[in-house]
Each structure stands twice: as C-alpha cells, then as structure tokens.
C-alpha cells in the first residue's frame, strides 16, 4: 500500500521545523564558541582542590592544548582546601575560580553560598542520582572507593579475606593495616558509615575490627605501602591503588566485596570567580567524556556512563556514597574511635 503523500502545509511545516532546529544548533554552537573566546581573553583558570596532582597535570595538558587557557592549580587536603576557600571568601578576596574536592567540604561551601549556579551541558553524560538538584555543584564525577587490598605474593586468592568479617578471624589478627580513624578524617567517616552495611550494630562491629589489632597508619597511601612491602598482608585503602601502584609492578589485588563505601567528589564554580568564563569552560571539559576518560585511565571510578578504570571487574563494583560528617561530628567520633583503636 502506497503511503499517503505529504501535502503542501505538511511540507512547509517540516521545513519550518528543520529551519528551527538548524537555528537552535547554530545558536548552541555560537554560544559554545563565545564561551571559548571569552575564556581565552581571561587567559587562565585558578583551581583549588584535592584531586591528585598527576591527574590534574594530565587534564591541564589536554585542556590547554585544546583551548589555549592555562590552569593554575593549588593542591591540598580536602580540609585545607575548605579552609583556604573560606578564609579568602570571608576576607572578601576570592582568588580561585573553581573548587574540586570531596562531597563533605563541597556541601559546606555550598551552604556558605560560595558557588554560582551552573549546569554544564556535559551533565547529560551522568546518571540523575549523582546530580546536584540545585545546580550549584557538578554531578558527583568520581567515587573514590574504600575496600580491602591484599598482597598477591603473600596471599593466594583463595586465602584472601572475602569480607570485612574475615579480618576478624584469628589468622588475620595483627596482620592487616588501616589508617587510624581517630586521626585520618576519611577513615573516620568510613568507620562511621559502616552503619550503611551493618545497621544499628555498626559500632559493635567497629569494636571488633579494633580488637583484631590492625596496624594503624596515618592515611591510605601508607596503608597501601605497608601491603606492598609485605609488612601487612592486607588492609583497608583505596581500590584504585591496584592500578596506580600495579603499573609499577606492585603485587596488589582487591577483594570483590558485594558493596563498598565511597567518597564522592564534585566541581564547583565560585560565585565571585575572577575568571568565570574560563571556570565554566574548565568544568565543561573536565566532566566531558574526554575529561572523564583521562581520569578513568588513571584508575578512577568515574560516574560518567560507560566509562571504567583499567581494573579487573571494575564494572561490577557496587559503591555506596558515604554520608559526610561535620567537623564537630568528626571530633566527637574521633574521640570514640581513639578509645576503640588506640587506647584500649
């Protein structure tokens, strides 16, 4: 059966739609080019954050090559990044354009009115559940996952712990490592978030972990180093170190836990950014597929759709974003964790 032909009015209507769509694409393209031109005039973007310097170096090389806009990056811990942004803001002297750090400090800065609203067109690459409903922060672009790593030269896969509960067994007592939760903020947050895994019994379970006599270190990198050196057979640290240290031959693998707690990270643009166009251009690039591929290649678990780090079974990992603690909350729990892990 022959399809009915389109009448004159139909053809005119279709032509109108095509013209309108073409105009929309043209306007979008012109808008993007206008942002690039404005950013080039500003010349640079100043970023404060806790993103690893090596990763930012890779991002900067690609960003500057593509747009000719320089990046000035100040890297510090998340707490020091928070303090610096707040101090400059309260002094009425905003220096940075962009802040890149983990969710807790970013939410505090958001509450302080630090950020301008900006919903990057690249946000469409991310699931809805990682997007900021207020449009003041980028989507959670990466989840830094805390898990159990073990030394593959000392521990056969079949003998590796299969769960956190396995670390409580007598054969593991004193032979695994973790950062001291009374001194290391993120580990303190991790211990407090065991409630997501163990419900109301979480504190009792934390006490059992402490009773297993873990080797305590100051942060996640020393934890991984103890495992690599063989001073500990396994331990609590970031899963991404399997790739980062594994590139240099470190004998590391991770336990495929059914769920692992993770620290989400955001990008935010300062409301009083000295280089606002360069700031928007940076966020667009950073969370674009091009930017996220750079992070994924470095071992990061990015949340952009369809991208995974070069870590075996990475696509199967189920991450739970940790609920953040305020400074006062952490101070309170650090005291409790000191009693459990240090002074018992």
CSV table of C-alpha atoms in Angstrom, one decimal:
chain,number,residue,atom,x,y,z
A,1,UNK,CA,0.0,0.0,0.0
A,2,UNK,CA,1.4,3.4,-1.0
A,3,UNK,CA,2.0,5.8,1.8
A,4,UNK,CA,-0.1,9.0,1.5
A,5,UNK,CA,1.9,11.9,0.2
A,6,UNK,CA,2.6,14.9,2.4
A,7,UNK,CA,0.5,17.9,1.5
A,8,UNK,CA,1.9,21.4,0.9
A,9,UNK,CA,1.1,22.5,4.5
A,10,UNK,CA,2.9,19.4,5.8
A,11,UNK,CA,6.0,20.1,3.8
A,12,UNK,CA,6.0,23.7,4.9
A,13,UNK,CA,5.7,22.6,8.5
A,14,UNK,CA,8.5,20.1,8.2
A,15,UNK,CA,10.7,22.7,6.5
A,16,UNK,CA,9.9,25.1,9.4
A,17,UNK,CA,11.0,22.5,11.9
A,18,UNK,CA,14.2,21.9,10.1
A,19,UNK,CA,15.0,25.6,9.9
A,20,UNK,CA,14.2,26.0,13.6
A,21,UNK,CA,16.4,23.0,14.6
A,22,UNK,CA,19.2,24.3,12.4
A,23,UNK,CA,18.9,27.7,14.1
A,24,UNK,CA,19.0,26.0,17.5
A,25,UNK,CA,22.2,24.1,16.6
A,26,UNK,CA,23.7,27.3,15.2
A,27,UNK,CA,22.9,29.2,18.4
A,28,UNK,CA,24.3,26.4,20.6
A,29,UNK,CA,27.5,26.3,18.5
A,30,UNK,CA,27.8,30.1,18.6
A,31,UNK,CA,27.3,30.0,22.4
A,32,UNK,CA,30.0,27.4,22.9
A,33,UNK,CA,32.4,29.3,20.7
A,34,UNK,CA,31.6,32.5,22.5
A,35,UNK,CA,32.5,30.8,25.8
A,36,UNK,CA,35.8,29.6,24.4
A,37,UNK,CA,36.6,33.1,23.1
A,38,UNK,CA,35.7,34.7,26.5
A,39,UNK,CA,37.8,32.2,28.3
A,40,UNK,CA,40.8,32.8,26.1
A,41,UNK,CA,40.6,36.5,26.8
A,42,UNK,CA,40.7,35.7,30.6
A,43,UNK,CA,43.8,33.6,29.9
A,44,UNK,CA,43.7,31.2,32.8
A,45,UNK,CA,41.6,29.4,35.4
A,46,UNK,CA,42.7,29.1,39.1
A,47,UNK,CA,41.7,25.9,40.7
A,48,UNK,CA,41.9,24.8,44.4
A,49,UNK,CA,41.4,21.1,45.2
A,50,UNK,CA,42.4,17.7,46.5
A,51,UNK,CA,42.5,16.0,43.1
A,52,UNK,CA,45.9,14.3,42.7
A,53,UNK,CA,48.4,16.5,41.0
A,54,UNK,CA,49.4,13.8,38.5
A,55,UNK,CA,45.8,13.6,37.3
A,56,UNK,CA,45.4,17.4,37.1
A,57,UNK,CA,48.7,17.5,35.1
A,58,UNK,CA,47.1,15.2,32.5
A,59,UNK,CA,43.9,17.2,32.5
A,60,UNK,CA,45.8,20.5,32.2
A,61,UNK,CA,47.9,19.3,29.2
A,62,UNK,CA,44.7,18.3,27.3
A,63,UNK,CA,42.7,21.4,28.3
A,64,UNK,CA,45.5,23.9,27.5
A,65,UNK,CA,46.3,22.2,24.2
A,66,UNK,CA,42.6,22.3,23.2
A,67,UNK,CA,41.7,25.8,24.3
A,68,UNK,CA,45.0,27.7,25.0
A,69,UNK,CA,43.8,28.5,28.5
A,70,UNK,CA,46.3,27.9,31.4
A,71,UNK,CA,45.5,26.2,34.7
A,72,UNK,CA,46.9,27.4,38.0
A,73,UNK,CA,46.4,24.5,40.4
A,74,UNK,CA,46.8,24.6,44.2
A,75,UNK,CA,46.5,21.1,45.7
A,76,UNK,CA,45.9,20.4,49.3
A,77,UNK,CA,43.9,18.0,51.5
A,78,UNK,CA,40.2,18.5,51.4
A,79,UNK,CA,40.2,20.2,54.8
A,80,UNK,CA,42.9,22.6,53.8
A,81,UNK,CA,41.2,23.3,50.6
A,82,UNK,CA,38.0,24.1,52.5
A,83,UNK,CA,39.9,26.4,54.9
A,84,UNK,CA,41.6,28.3,52.2
A,85,UNK,CA,38.4,28.9,50.2
A,86,UNK,CA,36.5,30.1,53.3
A,87,UNK,CA,39.3,32.3,54.6
A,88,UNK,CA,39.6,34.1,51.2
A,89,UNK,CA,35.9,34.4,50.9
A,90,UNK,CA,35.4,35.9,54.4
A,91,UNK,CA,38.3,38.3,53.7
A,92,UNK,CA,36.5,39.5,50.6
A,93,UNK,CA,39.3,38.3,48.4
A,94,UNK,CA,38.3,35.4,46.1
A,95,UNK,CA,41.4,34.1,44.2
A,96,UNK,CA,40.2,30.7,42.9
A,97,UNK,CA,37.7,30.2,40.2
A,98,UNK,CA,37.0,26.5,40.7
A,99,UNK,CA,37.0,24.1,43.6
A,100,UNK,CA,37.5,20.4,43.1
A,101,UNK,CA,37.2,18.2,46.2
A,102,UNK,CA,35.2,15.6,48.0
A,103,UNK,CA,31.5,15.9,48.9
A,104,UNK,CA,31.7,16.9,52.5
A,105,UNK,CA,33.7,20.1,52.1
A,106,UNK,CA,31.8,20.9,48.9
A,107,UNK,CA,28.4,20.7,50.7
A,108,UNK,CA,29.7,23.0,53.4
A,109,UNK,CA,31.0,25.5,50.9
A,110,UNK,CA,27.6,25.3,49.1
A,111,UNK,CA,25.8,26.1,52.3
A,112,UNK,CA,28.1,29.1,52.8
A,113,UNK,CA,26.9,30.5,49.4
A,114,UNK,CA,30.4,30.1,47.8
A,115,UNK,CA,29.2,28.7,44.5
A,116,UNK,CA,27.5,30.1,41.4
A,117,UNK,CA,24.7,28.2,39.7
A,118,UNK,CA,26.0,26.4,36.6
A,119,UNK,CA,24.6,23.3,34.9
A,120,UNK,CA,27.1,22.2,32.3
A,121,UNK,CA,25.7,20.7,29.1
A,122,UNK,CA,28.0,17.8,29.8
A,123,UNK,CA,26.0,16.9,32.9
A,124,UNK,CA,23.8,14.9,30.5
A,125,UNK,CA,26.5,12.2,30.5
A,126,UNK,CA,25.8,11.4,34.1
A,127,UNK,CA,23.0,9.5,35.9
A,128,UNK,CA,20.4,11.6,37.6
A,129,UNK,CA,21.2,10.3,41.1
A,130,UNK,CA,24.6,11.9,41.1
A,131,UNK,CA,23.4,15.3,40.0
A,132,UNK,CA,23.0,18.3,42.4
A,133,UNK,CA,19.3,19.3,42.5
A,134,UNK,CA,20.2,22.9,43.0
A,135,UNK,CA,22.7,23.2,40.1
A,136,UNK,CA,25.4,24.7,42.3
A,137,UNK,CA,27.7,21.7,42.0
A,138,UNK,CA,28.7,19.4,39.2
A,139,UNK,CA,27.5,15.8,39.2
A,140,UNK,CA,29.5,13.6,41.5
A,141,UNK,CA,32.1,12.9,38.8
A,142,UNK,CA,34.1,10.2,40.7
A,143,UNK,CA,33.7,7.8,43.6
A,144,UNK,CA,36.9,7.1,45.5
A,145,UNK,CA,36.2,3.6,46.7
A,146,UNK,CA,37.5,2.2,50.0
A,147,UNK,CA,38.0,-1.6,50.1
A,148,UNK,CA,40.3,-4.4,51.1
A,149,UNK,CA,43.5,-4.8,49.2
A,150,UNK,CA,45.9,-7.7,49.7
A,151,UNK,CA,49.5,-8.7,48.7
A,152,UNK,CA,49.2,-11.3,46.0
A,153,UNK,CA,52.7,-12.7,46.7
A,154,UNK,CA,51.9,-13.4,50.3
A,155,UNK,CA,48.2,-14.3,50.0
A,156,UNK,CA,46.7,-16.7,47.5
A,157,UNK,CA,43.3,-15.6,46.0
A,158,UNK,CA,41.5,-18.4,47.7
A,159,UNK,CA,43.1,-17.5,51.1
A,160,UNK,CA,42.3,-13.7,50.8
A,161,UNK,CA,39.6,-12.3,53.1
A,162,UNK,CA,36.2,-12.4,51.4
A,163,UNK,CA,34.6,-9.9,53.7
A,164,UNK,CA,35.3,-7.4,56.4
A,165,UNK,CA,34.2,-10.1,58.8
A,166,UNK,CA,37.1,-12.3,57.7
A,167,UNK,CA,39.6,-9.8,59.0
A,168,UNK,CA,38.3,-10.7,62.5
A,169,UNK,CA,39.5,-14.3,62.2
A,170,UNK,CA,42.5,-15.3,64.4
A,171,UNK,CA,44.8,-15.9,61.4
A,172,UNK,CA,44.5,-12.2,60.4
A,173,UNK,CA,44.9,-10.7,63.8
A,174,UNK,CA,47.7,-8.0,63.7
A,175,UNK,CA,48.4,-8.8,60.0
A,176,UNK,CA,46.3,-6.2,58.3
A,177,UNK,CA,46.6,-2.4,58.1
A,178,UNK,CA,44.2,0.6,58.1
A,179,UNK,CA,44.5,4.4,58.7
A,180,UNK,CA,43.9,5.5,62.2
A,181,UNK,CA,40.2,6.7,62.2
A,182,UNK,CA,40.9,8.9,65.1
A,183,UNK,CA,43.5,10.9,63.1
A,184,UNK,CA,42.5,10.4,59.5
A,185,UNK,CA,39.3,12.1,58.6
A,186,UNK,CA,38.2,10.0,55.6
A,187,UNK,CA,38.8,6.8,57.5
A,188,UNK,CA,36.8,8.2,60.4
A,189,UNK,CA,33.9,8.9,58.0
A,190,UNK,CA,34.3,5.3,56.6
A,191,UNK,CA,34.1,3.8,60.1
A,192,UNK,CA,31.0,5.9,60.9
A,193,UNK,CA,29.4,4.8,57.6
A,194,UNK,CA,29.7,1.2,58.5
A,195,UNK,CA,26.1,1.8,59.6
A,196,UNK,CA,25.2,1.5,55.9
A,197,UNK,CA,26.5,-2.0,55.9
A,198,UNK,CA,25.8,-3.2,59.5
A,199,UNK,CA,22.8,-1.2,60.6
A,200,UNK,CA,22.5,-0.5,64.3
A,201,UNK,CA,25.3,-2.9,65.1
A,202,UNK,CA,27.9,-0.9,63.3
A,203,UNK,CA,29.7,0.4,66.4
A,204,UNK,CA,29.9,-3.1,67.9
A,205,UNK,CA,31.4,-4.2,64.6
A,206,UNK,CA,33.9,-1.3,64.6
A,207,UNK,CA,34.9,-2.5,68.1
A,208,UNK,CA,35.6,-6.0,66.7
A,209,UNK,CA,37.8,-4.5,64.0
A,210,UNK,CA,39.8,-2.7,66.6
A,211,UNK,CA,40.1,-5.9,68.7
A,212,UNK,CA,41.7,-7.6,65.6
A,213,UNK,CA,44.7,-5.3,66.2
A,214,UNK,CA,45.2,-3.7,62.8
A,215,UNK,CA,48.4,-1.9,62.1
A,216,UNK,CA,47.5,1.8,62.2
A,217,UNK,CA,49.0,4.3,59.8
A,218,UNK,CA,48.3,8.0,59.1
A,219,UNK,CA,46.4,7.7,55.7
A,220,UNK,CA,45.5,5.5,52.8
A,221,UNK,CA,48.8,5.7,50.8
A,222,UNK,CA,50.9,4.4,53.8
A,223,UNK,CA,48.3,1.7,54.2
A,224,UNK,CA,48.8,0.6,50.6
A,225,UNK,CA,52.6,0.8,51.0
A,226,UNK,CA,52.5,-1.5,54.1
A,227,UNK,CA,50.6,-4.1,52.0
A,228,UNK,CA,53.0,-3.7,49.0
A,229,UNK,CA,56.1,-4.1,51.3
A,230,UNK,CA,54.7,-7.2,53.0
A,231,UNK,CA,54.6,-5.6,56.4
A,232,UNK,CA,50.9,-6.2,56.2
A,233,UNK,CA,49.2,-9.0,54.2
A,234,UNK,CA,46.1,-7.0,53.6
A,235,UNK,CA,44.4,-3.8,54.6
A,236,UNK,CA,41.8,-1.0,54.2
A,237,UNK,CA,42.7,1.5,51.5
A,238,UNK,CA,41.6,2.8,48.1
A,239,UNK,CA,40.7,0.3,45.5
A,240,UNK,CA,42.3,2.5,42.7
A,241,UNK,CA,45.7,1.7,44.1
A,242,UNK,CA,45.5,-1.7,42.5
A,243,UNK,CA,46.0,0.1,39.2
A,244,UNK,CA,48.1,3.1,40.3
A,245,UNK,CA,50.8,1.0,42.1
A,246,UNK,CA,50.2,-2.0,40.0
A,247,UNK,CA,51.5,-0.1,36.9
A,248,UNK,CA,54.9,-0.3,38.7
A,249,UNK,CA,54.6,-4.0,39.5
A,250,UNK,CA,53.1,-3.8,43.0
A,251,UNK,CA,51.6,-7.2,43.9
A,252,UNK,CA,48.1,-5.9,44.7
A,253,UNK,CA,44.6,-7.1,44.2
A,254,UNK,CA,41.3,-6.2,45.8
A,255,UNK,CA,38.5,-8.2,47.5
A,256,UNK,CA,35.3,-8.3,45.4
A,257,UNK,CA,33.0,-7.1,48.2
A,258,UNK,CA,29.3,-7.0,47.3
A,259,UNK,CA,29.2,-3.3,48.4
A,260,UNK,CA,31.9,-0.8,49.2
A,261,UNK,CA,31.8,2.6,50.7
A,262,UNK,CA,33.0,5.5,48.6
A,263,UNK,CA,33.8,9.2,48.8
A,264,UNK,CA,32.0,11.3,46.1
A,265,UNK,CA,33.7,14.3,44.5
A,266,UNK,CA,32.3,17.5,42.9
A,267,UNK,CA,33.4,20.5,40.9
A,268,UNK,CA,32.1,24.0,41.9
A,269,UNK,CA,32.5,27.4,40.3
A,270,UNK,CA,33.0,30.3,42.7
A,271,UNK,CA,30.2,32.9,42.7
A,272,UNK,CA,32.9,35.6,42.6
A,273,UNK,CA,35.3,33.9,40.3
A,274,UNK,CA,37.9,36.3,38.8
A,275,UNK,CA,37.8,34.2,35.6
A,276,UNK,CA,34.2,33.0,35.3
A,277,UNK,CA,34.2,32.0,31.6
A,278,UNK,CA,37.4,30.0,32.0
A,279,UNK,CA,35.9,28.4,35.0
A,280,UNK,CA,32.8,27.3,33.1
A,281,UNK,CA,34.9,26.1,30.2
A,282,UNK,CA,37.0,24.1,32.6
A,283,UNK,CA,34.0,22.4,34.1
A,284,UNK,CA,32.6,21.6,30.7
A,285,UNK,CA,35.9,20.0,29.6
A,286,UNK,CA,36.6,18.2,32.9
A,287,UNK,CA,33.3,16.4,33.1
A,288,UNK,CA,33.0,15.7,29.4
A,289,UNK,CA,33.8,12.2,28.0
A,290,UNK,CA,37.2,13.5,27.1
A,291,UNK,CA,38.0,14.6,30.6
A,292,UNK,CA,36.5,11.6,32.3
A,293,UNK,CA,38.5,9.2,30.0
A,294,UNK,CA,41.6,10.8,31.4
A,295,UNK,CA,40.5,10.1,35.0
A,296,UNK,CA,39.3,6.6,34.2
A,297,UNK,CA,42.7,5.8,32.6
A,298,UNK,CA,44.4,6.8,35.8
A,299,UNK,CA,42.4,4.3,37.8
A,300,UNK,CA,39.5,6.5,38.9
A,301,UNK,CA,35.9,5.1,39.2
A,302,UNK,CA,34.2,7.9,37.3
A,303,UNK,CA,30.4,8.1,37.3
A,304,UNK,CA,30.0,9.1,33.6
A,305,UNK,CA,28.1,6.5,31.8
A,306,UNK,CA,30.0,3.6,30.2
A,307,UNK,CA,33.5,4.5,31.5
A,308,UNK,CA,35.5,2.3,33.8
A,309,UNK,CA,39.1,2.2,35.1
A,310,UNK,CA,41.5,-0.5,33.9
A,311,UNK,CA,40.9,-2.6,37.0
A,312,UNK,CA,39.5,-6.1,36.6
A,313,UNK,CA,35.8,-6.4,37.3
A,314,UNK,CA,35.5,-2.6,37.8
A,315,UNK,CA,32.1,-2.6,36.0
A,316,UNK,CA,30.8,-4.9,38.7
A,317,UNK,CA,31.7,-2.8,41.7
A,318,UNK,CA,28.8,-1.5,43.7
A,319,UNK,CA,29.7,1.7,45.5
A,320,UNK,CA,27.7,3.4,48.3
A,321,UNK,CA,28.4,7.1,48.7
A,322,UNK,CA,29.3,7.8,52.3
A,323,UNK,CA,27.3,10.3,54.4
A,324,UNK,CA,29.6,13.1,55.4
A,325,UNK,CA,30.5,14.3,58.9
A,326,UNK,CA,30.7,17.9,60.0
A,327,UNK,CA,33.9,18.9,61.9
A,328,UNK,CA,32.1,18.7,65.2
A,329,UNK,CA,30.7,15.3,64.4
A,330,UNK,CA,34.1,14.0,63.4
A,331,UNK,CA,35.7,15.4,66.5
A,332,UNK,CA,33.1,13.6,68.6
A,333,UNK,CA,33.5,10.3,66.8
A,334,UNK,CA,37.3,10.6,66.7
A,335,UNK,CA,37.3,10.6,70.5
A,336,UNK,CA,35.3,7.4,70.4
A,337,UNK,CA,37.5,5.8,67.8
A,338,UNK,CA,40.6,6.7,69.8
A,339,UNK,CA,39.2,4.7,72.7
A,340,UNK,CA,38.5,1.7,70.5
A,341,UNK,CA,41.5,1.6,68.2
A,342,UNK,CA,44.3,3.4,70.1
A,343,UNK,CA,44.0,3.4,73.9
A,344,UNK,CA,42.2,0.1,74.6
